[in-house]
mmCIF file of C-alpha atoms and ligand atoms in Angstrom:
data_model
loop_
_atom_site.group_PDB
_atom_site.id
_atom_site.type_symbol
_atom_site.label_atom_id
_atom_site.label_comp_id
_atom_site.label_asym_id
_atom_site.label_seq_id
_atom_site.Cartn_x
_atom_site.Cartn_y
_atom_site.Cartn_z
ATOM 1 C CA MET A 362 0.000 0.000 0.000
ATOM 2 C CA LYS A 363 1.215 3.503 -0.874
ATOM 3 C CA ILE A 364 0.372 6.609 1.089
ATOM 4 C CA ILE A 365 -0.607 9.575 -1.078
ATOM 5 C CA ASN A 366 1.027 12.128 1.165
ATOM 6 C CA GLY A 367 -0.453 15.585 0.635
ATOM 7 C CA LYS A 368 1.997 17.161 3.058
ATOM 8 C CA ILE A 369 5.074 16.032 1.098
ATOM 9 C CA LEU A 370 3.502 16.824 -2.279
ATOM 10 C CA SER A 371 2.311 20.264 -1.167
ATOM 11 C CA ASP A 372 5.748 21.066 0.321
ATOM 12 C CA SER A 373 7.396 20.391 -3.016
ATOM 13 C CA LEU A 374 4.706 22.289 -4.990
ATOM 14 C CA ASN A 375 4.953 25.215 -2.552
ATOM 15 C CA LYS A 376 8.709 25.346 -3.121
ATOM 16 C CA LYS A 377 8.166 25.568 -6.890
ATOM 17 C CA LEU A 378 5.502 28.221 -6.384
ATOM 18 C CA SER A 379 7.789 30.192 -4.112
ATOM 19 C CA LYS A 380 10.458 30.254 -6.851
ATOM 20 C CA ASN A 381 7.879 31.445 -9.390
ATOM 21 C CA LEU A 382 6.726 34.169 -6.996
ATOM 22 C CA PHE A 383 10.332 35.254 -6.545
ATOM 23 C CA LEU A 384 10.735 35.523 -10.345
ATOM 24 C CA LEU A 385 7.441 37.418 -10.685
ATOM 25 C CA LYS A 386 8.708 39.955 -8.187
ATOM 26 C CA LYS A 387 12.163 40.199 -9.774
ATOM 27 C CA GLU A 388 11.007 40.455 -13.385
ATOM 28 C CA ASN A 389 7.675 42.255 -13.033
ATOM 29 C CA SER A 390 7.847 43.865 -9.572
ATOM 30 C CA ILE A 391 4.658 42.082 -8.565
ATOM 31 C CA SER A 392 3.984 40.502 -5.164
ATOM 32 C CA PRO A 393 0.504 38.942 -5.293
ATOM 33 C CA SER A 394 -1.791 39.687 -2.398
ATOM 34 C CA LEU A 395 -4.695 37.815 -0.897
ATOM 35 C CA VAL A 396 -7.428 39.084 1.393
ATOM 36 C CA VAL A 397 -9.247 36.572 3.594
ATOM 37 C CA ILE A 398 -12.566 37.734 5.039
ATOM 38 C CA LEU A 399 -13.553 35.982 8.241
ATOM 39 C CA VAL A 400 -17.016 36.588 9.689
ATOM 40 C CA GLY A 401 -17.555 35.629 13.341
ATOM 41 C CA ASN A 402 -15.531 33.447 15.699
ATOM 42 C CA ASN A 403 -15.963 29.890 14.407
ATOM 43 C CA SER A 404 -12.884 28.201 15.896
ATOM 44 C CA ALA A 405 -12.338 25.773 12.986
ATOM 45 C CA SER A 406 -12.558 28.656 10.489
ATOM 46 C CA SER A 407 -10.116 30.753 12.543
ATOM 47 C CA LEU A 408 -7.661 27.846 12.550
ATOM 48 C CA TYR A 409 -7.941 27.380 8.756
ATOM 49 C CA VAL A 410 -7.446 31.100 8.236
ATOM 50 C CA ARG A 411 -4.319 31.136 10.435
ATOM 51 C CA ASN A 412 -2.876 28.192 8.485
ATOM 52 C CA LYS A 413 -3.589 29.908 5.169
ATOM 53 C CA GLU A 414 -1.985 33.148 6.380
ATOM 54 C CA LYS A 415 1.138 31.320 7.587
ATOM 55 C CA LYS A 416 1.630 29.400 4.336
ATOM 56 C CA ALA A 417 0.970 32.494 2.215
ATOM 57 C CA LEU A 418 3.746 34.373 3.991
ATOM 58 C CA GLU A 419 6.090 31.382 3.677
ATOM 59 C CA VAL A 420 5.779 31.224 -0.121
ATOM 60 C CA GLY A 421 5.857 35.003 -0.586
ATOM 61 C CA ILE A 422 2.216 36.032 -0.956
ATOM 62 C CA LYS A 423 1.000 39.048 0.998
ATOM 63 C CA SER A 424 -2.007 38.020 2.998
ATOM 64 C CA TYR A 425 -4.456 40.178 4.947
ATOM 65 C CA VAL A 426 -7.170 38.885 7.227
ATOM 66 C CA VAL A 427 -10.272 41.035 7.653
ATOM 67 C CA ARG A 428 -12.191 39.988 10.770
ATOM 68 C CA LEU A 429 -15.850 41.018 10.812
ATOM 69 C CA ASP A 430 -18.489 40.801 13.488
ATOM 70 C CA GLU A 431 -20.777 37.763 13.384
ATOM 71 C CA LYS A 432 -23.807 40.066 13.289
ATOM 72 C CA ILE A 433 -22.662 42.003 10.216
ATOM 73 C CA LYS A 434 -25.528 42.688 7.803
ATOM 74 C CA GLU A 435 -25.439 41.046 4.390
ATOM 75 C CA GLU A 436 -25.422 44.454 2.691
ATOM 76 C CA GLU A 437 -22.367 45.535 4.698
ATOM 77 C CA LEU A 438 -20.488 42.360 3.819
ATOM 78 C CA LEU A 439 -21.358 42.882 0.152
ATOM 79 C CA SER A 440 -19.910 46.380 0.295
ATOM 80 C CA VAL A 441 -16.695 45.140 1.975
ATOM 81 C CA ILE A 442 -16.285 42.690 -0.917
ATOM 82 C CA GLN A 443 -16.975 45.460 -3.433
ATOM 83 C CA GLU A 444 -14.222 47.538 -1.847
ATOM 84 C CA TYR A 445 -11.705 44.710 -2.411
ATOM 85 C CA ASN A 446 -13.066 44.057 -5.910
ATOM 86 C CA GLU A 447 -12.128 47.635 -6.739
ATOM 87 C CA ARG A 448 -8.709 47.739 -5.040
ATOM 88 C CA SER A 449 -5.972 47.379 -7.623
ATOM 89 C CA ASP A 450 -3.472 46.084 -5.019
ATOM 90 C CA ILE A 451 -5.588 42.984 -4.209
ATOM 91 C CA ASP A 452 -5.310 39.898 -6.423
ATOM 92 C CA GLY A 453 -7.397 37.368 -4.543
ATOM 93 C CA ILE A 454 -10.477 37.547 -2.307
ATOM 94 C CA LEU A 455 -11.600 34.640 -0.148
ATOM 95 C CA VAL A 456 -14.633 34.688 2.121
ATOM 96 C CA GLN A 457 -14.221 31.911 4.678
ATOM 97 C CA LEU A 458 -17.250 29.593 4.763
ATOM 98 C CA PRO A 459 -19.523 28.759 6.496
ATOM 99 C CA LEU A 460 -21.110 32.174 6.972
ATOM 100 C CA PRO A 461 -23.671 32.978 9.689
ATOM 101 C CA LEU A 462 -27.146 31.780 8.713
ATOM 102 C CA HIS A 463 -28.600 35.273 8.184
ATOM 103 C CA ILE A 464 -26.219 35.764 5.256
ATOM 104 C CA ASN A 465 -26.916 34.258 1.842
ATOM 105 C CA SER A 466 -23.619 32.560 0.891
ATOM 106 C CA ASP A 467 -24.567 32.365 -2.799
ATOM 107 C CA LYS A 468 -24.987 36.141 -2.967
ATOM 108 C CA ILE A 469 -21.610 36.585 -1.280
ATOM 109 C CA THR A 470 -19.662 34.212 -3.528
ATOM 110 C CA ASP A 471 -21.282 35.747 -6.600
ATOM 111 C CA LYS A 472 -20.275 39.221 -5.451
ATOM 112 C CA ILE A 473 -16.559 38.361 -5.682
ATOM 113 C CA ASN A 474 -15.161 39.506 -9.012
ATOM 114 C CA ILE A 475 -14.376 36.344 -11.001
ATOM 115 C CA GLU A 476 -10.907 37.727 -11.692
ATOM 116 C CA LYS A 477 -10.208 37.709 -7.929
ATOM 117 C CA ASP A 478 -12.235 34.645 -6.962
ATOM 118 C CA VAL A 479 -9.388 32.500 -5.535
ATOM 119 C CA ASP A 480 -11.803 29.888 -4.190
ATOM 120 C CA GLY A 481 -13.493 29.552 -7.589
ATOM 121 C CA PHE A 482 -16.970 29.406 -6.018
ATOM 122 C CA ASN A 483 -18.535 32.237 -8.039
ATOM 123 C CA SER A 484 -21.298 30.612 -10.127
ATOM 124 C CA LYS A 485 -19.642 31.869 -13.312
ATOM 125 C CA ASN A 486 -16.363 30.149 -12.432
ATOM 126 C CA ILE A 487 -18.220 26.931 -11.545
ATOM 127 C CA GLY A 488 -20.115 27.185 -14.855
ATOM 128 C CA LEU A 489 -16.894 27.659 -16.812
ATOM 129 C CA LEU A 490 -15.383 24.609 -15.100
ATOM 130 C CA ALA A 491 -18.496 22.564 -15.922
ATOM 131 C CA LEU A 492 -18.171 23.646 -19.571
ATOM 132 C CA GLY A 493 -14.522 22.555 -19.655
ATOM 133 C CA ARG A 494 -13.261 26.147 -19.978
ATOM 134 C CA PRO A 495 -11.961 26.716 -16.429
ATOM 135 C CA ASN A 496 -10.955 30.158 -15.195
ATOM 136 C CA VAL A 497 -10.338 29.375 -11.513
ATOM 137 C CA ILE A 498 -10.642 25.805 -10.211
ATOM 138 C CA PRO A 499 -11.867 25.443 -6.585
ATOM 139 C CA CYS A 500 -8.966 24.641 -4.256
ATOM 140 C CA THR A 501 -10.006 21.324 -2.672
ATOM 141 C CA PRO A 502 -11.046 19.692 -5.976
ATOM 142 C CA LEU A 503 -7.839 20.976 -7.598
ATOM 143 C CA GLY A 504 -5.793 19.571 -4.691
ATOM 144 C CA CYS A 505 -7.510 16.165 -5.086
ATOM 145 C CA TYR A 506 -6.757 16.242 -8.820
ATOM 146 C CA PHE A 507 -3.056 17.026 -8.247
ATOM 147 C CA MET A 508 -2.803 14.132 -5.769
ATOM 148 C CA LEU A 509 -4.420 11.699 -8.199
ATOM 149 C CA ASP A 510 -2.477 12.985 -11.193
ATOM 150 C CA HIS A 511 0.782 12.604 -9.256
ATOM 151 C CA PHE A 512 -0.022 9.013 -8.420
ATOM 152 C CA THR A 513 -1.904 7.598 -11.419
ATOM 153 C CA THR A 514 -3.399 8.315 -14.837
ATOM 154 C CA LEU A 515 -7.012 9.413 -14.811
ATOM 155 C CA LYS A 516 -7.905 8.732 -18.436
ATOM 156 C CA GLY A 517 -10.558 6.024 -18.579
ATOM 157 C CA LYS A 518 -10.537 5.353 -14.825
ATOM 158 C CA ASN A 519 -13.803 4.788 -12.957
ATOM 159 C CA VAL A 520 -13.987 7.345 -10.177
ATOM 160 C CA THR A 521 -16.678 7.431 -7.514
ATOM 161 C CA ILE A 522 -17.046 10.689 -5.620
ATOM 162 C CA ILE A 523 -19.154 10.490 -2.480
ATOM 163 C CA GLY A 524 -20.703 13.876 -1.664
ATOM 164 C CA ARG A 525 -22.224 16.444 -4.068
ATOM 165 C CA SER A 526 -21.491 19.728 -2.303
ATOM 166 C CA ASN A 527 -20.895 22.832 -4.383
ATOM 167 C CA ILE A 528 -17.426 23.240 -2.901
ATOM 168 C CA VAL A 529 -16.043 19.708 -3.232
ATOM 169 C CA GLY A 530 -18.055 16.932 -4.885
ATOM 170 C CA LYS A 531 -19.702 18.738 -7.802
ATOM 171 C CA PRO A 532 -16.697 20.789 -8.991
ATOM 172 C CA LEU A 533 -14.457 17.723 -8.591
ATOM 173 C CA SER A 534 -16.846 15.726 -10.787
ATOM 174 C CA TYR A 535 -16.538 18.380 -13.526
ATOM 175 C CA LEU A 536 -12.761 18.575 -13.188
ATOM 176 C CA LEU A 537 -12.171 14.807 -13.329
ATOM 177 C CA THR A 538 -14.645 14.457 -16.219
ATOM 178 C CA ASN A 539 -12.632 17.127 -18.065
ATOM 179 C CA LYS A 540 -9.545 15.008 -17.344
ATOM 180 C CA ASN A 541 -11.165 12.018 -19.081
ATOM 181 C CA ALA A 542 -12.116 9.967 -16.013
ATOM 182 C CA THR A 543 -15.524 8.256 -15.910
ATOM 183 C CA VAL A 544 -17.158 9.834 -12.900
ATOM 184 C CA THR A 545 -19.997 8.613 -10.712
ATOM 185 C CA LEU A 546 -21.183 11.188 -8.174
ATOM 186 C CA VAL A 547 -23.137 9.697 -5.273
ATOM 187 C CA HIS A 548 -24.912 11.300 -2.311
ATOM 188 C CA SER A 549 -27.221 10.551 0.590
ATOM 189 C CA LYS A 550 -30.091 9.490 -1.669
ATOM 190 C CA SER A 551 -27.971 7.182 -3.833
ATOM 191 C CA LEU A 552 -28.518 3.430 -3.729
ATOM 192 C CA ASN A 553 -25.868 0.680 -3.682
ATOM 193 C CA ILE A 554 -22.956 3.010 -2.843
ATOM 194 C CA LYS A 555 -20.941 0.160 -1.374
ATOM 195 C CA LYS A 556 -21.219 -1.856 -4.632
ATOM 196 C CA ILE A 557 -20.424 1.194 -6.792
ATOM 197 C CA CYS A 558 -17.336 1.908 -4.676
ATOM 198 C CA SER A 559 -16.104 -1.677 -4.659
ATOM 199 C CA GLU A 560 -16.170 -1.676 -8.485
ATOM 200 C CA SER A 561 -14.366 1.679 -8.826
ATOM 201 C CA ASP A 562 -10.688 2.337 -9.523
ATOM 202 C CA ILE A 563 -10.716 5.524 -7.452
ATOM 203 C CA ILE A 564 -12.910 6.631 -4.535
ATOM 204 C CA VAL A 565 -13.027 10.199 -3.281
ATOM 205 C CA ALA A 566 -14.809 10.558 0.060
ATOM 206 C CA ALA A 567 -16.222 14.035 0.793
ATOM 207 C CA ILE A 568 -19.032 13.366 3.215
ATOM 208 C CA GLY A 569 -18.130 14.628 6.674
ATOM 209 C CA LYS A 570 -18.787 11.344 8.527
ATOM 210 C CA PRO A 571 -15.975 9.509 10.338
ATOM 211 C CA ASN A 572 -15.314 5.857 9.397
ATOM 212 C CA PHE A 573 -17.939 5.998 6.645
ATOM 213 C CA ILE A 574 -15.899 4.016 4.084
ATOM 214 C CA LYS A 575 -15.327 0.471 5.345
ATOM 215 C CA LYS A 576 -12.828 -2.138 4.265
ATOM 216 C CA ASN A 577 -15.461 -4.203 2.426
ATOM 217 C CA TRP A 578 -16.196 -1.198 0.134
ATOM 218 C CA VAL A 579 -12.780 -1.375 -1.523
ATOM 219 C CA ASN A 580 -10.558 -3.786 -3.460
ATOM 220 C CA LYS A 581 -6.812 -4.359 -3.658
ATOM 221 C CA ASN A 582 -6.479 -1.931 -6.604
ATOM 222 C CA SER A 583 -8.526 0.894 -5.070
ATOM 223 C CA ILE A 584 -7.022 4.358 -4.822
ATOM 224 C CA ILE A 585 -8.645 6.418 -2.068
ATOM 225 C CA ILE A 586 -8.643 10.169 -1.524
ATOM 226 C CA ASP A 587 -10.129 11.136 1.832
ATOM 227 C CA VAL A 588 -11.360 14.735 1.891
ATOM 228 C CA GLY A 589 -13.237 14.476 5.198
ATOM 229 C CA ILE A 590 -12.258 16.459 8.281
ATOM 230 C CA ASN A 591 -14.029 15.216 11.392
ATOM 231 C CA VAL A 592 -13.121 16.106 14.950
ATOM 232 C CA LEU A 593 -13.481 13.192 17.379
ATOM 233 C CA LYS A 594 -13.314 13.535 21.136
ATOM 234 C CA GLU A 595 -11.184 10.833 22.761
ATOM 235 C CA LYS A 596 -12.073 9.296 26.151
ATOM 236 C CA ASP A 597 -9.420 11.455 27.839
ATOM 237 C CA GLY A 598 -11.024 14.600 26.401
ATOM 238 C CA THR A 599 -8.363 15.229 23.726
ATOM 239 C CA LYS A 600 -9.470 15.935 20.182
ATOM 240 C CA LYS A 601 -8.471 13.885 17.182
ATOM 241 C CA ILE A 602 -8.934 14.740 13.520
ATOM 242 C CA VAL A 603 -9.993 11.907 11.230
ATOM 243 C CA GLY A 604 -11.287 11.641 7.678
ATOM 244 C CA ASP A 605 -14.297 9.834 6.248
ATOM 245 C CA VAL A 606 -12.457 6.541 5.749
ATOM 246 C CA ASP A 607 -11.876 3.844 8.374
ATOM 247 C CA TYR A 608 -8.169 4.398 7.733
ATOM 248 C CA LEU A 609 -6.588 1.680 9.890
ATOM 249 C CA LYS A 610 -8.625 -1.104 8.318
ATOM 250 C CA VAL A 611 -9.106 0.254 4.782
ATOM 251 C CA SER A 612 -5.425 1.127 4.284
ATOM 252 C CA LYS A 613 -4.519 -2.586 4.608
ATOM 253 C CA GLU A 614 -6.799 -3.527 1.697
ATOM 254 C CA VAL A 615 -6.051 -0.929 -1.003
ATOM 255 C CA LYS A 616 -3.376 0.120 -3.495
ATOM 256 C CA ALA A 617 -3.104 3.708 -2.211
ATOM 257 C CA ILE A 618 -4.759 6.060 0.235
ATOM 258 C CA SER A 619 -4.401 9.642 1.416
ATOM 259 C CA PRO A 620 -4.218 10.168 5.185
ATOM 260 C CA VAL A 621 -6.047 12.681 7.396
ATOM 261 C CA PRO A 622 -4.395 14.883 8.532
ATOM 262 C CA GLY A 623 -1.598 15.323 5.993
ATOM 263 C CA GLY A 624 -3.627 14.592 2.866
ATOM 264 C CA VAL A 625 -6.053 16.890 1.079
ATOM 265 C CA GLY A 626 -5.802 19.684 3.705
ATOM 266 C CA PRO A 627 -2.280 20.934 2.838
ATOM 267 C CA MET A 628 -2.996 20.480 -0.884
ATOM 268 C CA THR A 629 -6.063 22.727 -0.562
ATOM 269 C CA ILE A 630 -3.888 25.470 0.915
ATOM 270 C CA HIS A 631 -1.300 25.032 -1.844
ATOM 271 C CA CYS A 632 -4.049 25.445 -4.456
ATOM 272 C CA LEU A 633 -5.312 28.606 -2.795
ATOM 273 C CA LEU A 634 -1.832 30.126 -3.077
ATOM 274 C CA LEU A 635 -1.412 28.834 -6.624
ATOM 275 C CA ASN A 636 -4.756 30.386 -7.619
ATOM 276 C CA THR A 637 -3.685 33.711 -6.100
ATOM 277 C CA TYR A 638 -0.451 33.621 -8.126
ATOM 278 C CA LEU A 639 -2.254 32.644 -11.355
ATOM 279 C CA LEU A 640 -4.924 35.337 -10.933
ATOM 280 C CA ALA A 641 -2.297 38.002 -10.202
ATOM 281 C CA LYS A 642 -0.610 37.162 -13.521
ATOM 282 C CA LYS A 643 -3.846 36.825 -15.474
ATOM 283 C CA ARG A 644 -5.145 40.225 -14.333
ATOM 284 C CA ARG A 645 -1.965 41.808 -15.717
ATOM 285 C CA ASN A 646 -1.798 39.706 -18.878
ATOM 286 C CA ILE A 647 1.476 38.070 -17.883
ATOM 287 C CA LEU A 648 1.384 34.898 -19.903
ATOM 288 C CA HIS A 649 4.613 33.021 -19.052
HETATM 289 P P1 NAP B 999 -21.381 18.910 2.849
HETATM 290 O O1 NAP B 999 -21.715 20.161 2.144
HETATM 291 O O2 NAP B 999 -21.965 18.619 4.183
HETATM 292 O O3 NAP B 999 -21.760 17.701 1.862
HETATM 293 C C1 NAP B 999 -21.712 16.375 2.291
HETATM 294 C C2 NAP B 999 -22.158 15.476 1.166
HETATM 295 O O4 NAP B 999 -22.127 14.147 1.664
HETATM 296 C C3 NAP B 999 -23.571 15.751 0.673
HETATM 297 O O5 NAP B 999 -23.619 15.742 -0.733
HETATM 298 C C4 NAP B 999 -24.389 14.608 1.247
HETATM 299 O O6 NAP B 999 -25.465 14.187 0.441
HETATM 300 C C5 NAP B 999 -23.342 13.508 1.299
HETATM 301 N N1 NAP B 999 -23.718 12.509 2.294
HETATM 302 C C6 NAP B 999 -24.063 12.714 3.584
HETATM 303 N N2 NAP B 999 -24.415 11.544 4.145
HETATM 304 C C7 NAP B 999 -24.291 10.596 3.202
HETATM 305 C C8 NAP B 999 -24.525 9.214 3.148
HETATM 306 N N3 NAP B 999 -24.968 8.554 4.216
HETATM 307 N N4 NAP B 999 -24.294 8.559 1.996
HETATM 308 C C9 NAP B 999 -23.845 9.228 0.909
HETATM 309 N N5 NAP B 999 -23.607 10.541 0.882
HETATM 310 C C10 NAP B 999 -23.839 11.217 2.003
HETATM 311 O O7 NAP B 999 -19.820 18.710 3.032
HETATM 312 P P2 NAP B 999 -18.567 19.334 2.231
HETATM 313 O O8 NAP B 999 -18.479 20.772 2.482
HETATM 314 O O9 NAP B 999 -18.533 18.808 0.835
HETATM 315 O O10 NAP B 999 -17.388 18.618 3.044
HETATM 316 C C11 NAP B 999 -17.287 17.218 3.146
HETATM 317 C C12 NAP B 999 -16.168 16.883 4.109
HETATM 318 O O11 NAP B 999 -14.945 17.369 3.574
HETATM 319 C C13 NAP B 999 -16.285 17.535 5.493
HETATM 320 O O12 NAP B 999 -15.754 16.671 6.456
HETATM 321 C C14 NAP B 999 -15.434 18.784 5.369
HETATM 322 O O13 NAP B 999 -14.923 19.212 6.617
HETATM 323 C C15 NAP B 999 -14.324 18.255 4.494
HETATM 324 N N6 NAP B 999 -13.615 19.292 3.722
HETATM 325 C C16 NAP B 999 -12.269 19.219 3.728
HETATM 326 C C17 NAP B 999 -11.537 20.135 3.001
HETATM 327 C C18 NAP B 999 -10.040 20.041 3.007
HETATM 328 O O14 NAP B 999 -9.380 20.979 2.631
HETATM 329 N N7 NAP B 999 -9.481 18.900 3.394
HETATM 330 C C19 NAP B 999 -12.177 21.141 2.278
HETATM 331 C C20 NAP B 999 -13.575 21.160 2.258
HETATM 332 C C21 NAP B 999 -14.295 20.211 2.977
HETATM 333 P P3 NAP B 999 -26.764 15.119 0.159
HETATM 334 O O15 NAP B 999 -26.313 16.125 -0.847
HETATM 335 O O16 NAP B 999 -27.757 14.170 -0.386
HETATM 336 O O17 NAP B 999 -27.145 15.725 1.482
#
């Protein structure tokens, strides 16, 4: 069994990106900048935002975090986004999800200018991806693709994606279809998921339920990407992060598997930084 290690892969991709950012600064005097908008005090979101900020600085991307009150009105948030849409010094805008319930997330993601939409969640960017003409590819799906592409060929492979969210499952299904895989997208109303998975070459789990994928769902040639992030409380009160796959048992039965933590998470952050770099160049028509 091989471990598809997102930490090692993202470290090497971040190094390459850092070199490209250095060249962009040297040759074009451009240092891309990212603004992350965080509404409220969700502790998981704050942790993700801190990790993103740290990695951005490491590779050489300027990153600003804008912290807004949980009770902010939708209109006010829309005008904050508009301000960053208009600022010529900002290359990427990310609004950390989930947002408080009184705010319509669709309106917010659609407010971000598609030329600064580093998460790729604007409906126009999702539409372009679905049409096979991507502008920005959402970070987690792109990270999953890089992991798979590093490990195997996708052309003609049967891929089952479990979970049809707008941020992971659906965009990943478009991306892998564009890359010539044969994709089955299943969800909570699907029937026979276990059988579909056991007959697949690749399984991507994006559900949000610990130990969901069992060892009798896979075969010795299965390649598994585990997107899930679930926090479990141990008996002694400590917290443990696990994915959606029963890792200890499943990893003994398959060809390859990505761990949690150290799998899709660091790749998602790499893709956020890559998207910021690519958008900074695109906005200025720098083609190399
Ligand atoms: P989500 O919006 O809650 O979507 C979960 C999906 O799983 C839904 O499509 C749902 O089906 C499906 N599902 C739920 N129960 C199921 C069942 N019993 N059988 C089959 N499908 C079932 O979640 P998400 O935002 O996509 O995130 C999924 C997981 O990935 C979470 O653990 C999240 O924390 C993690 N995540 C990780 C990263 C990363 O960077 N590593 C990034 C994003 C998300 P329905 O549509 O029918 O309800």
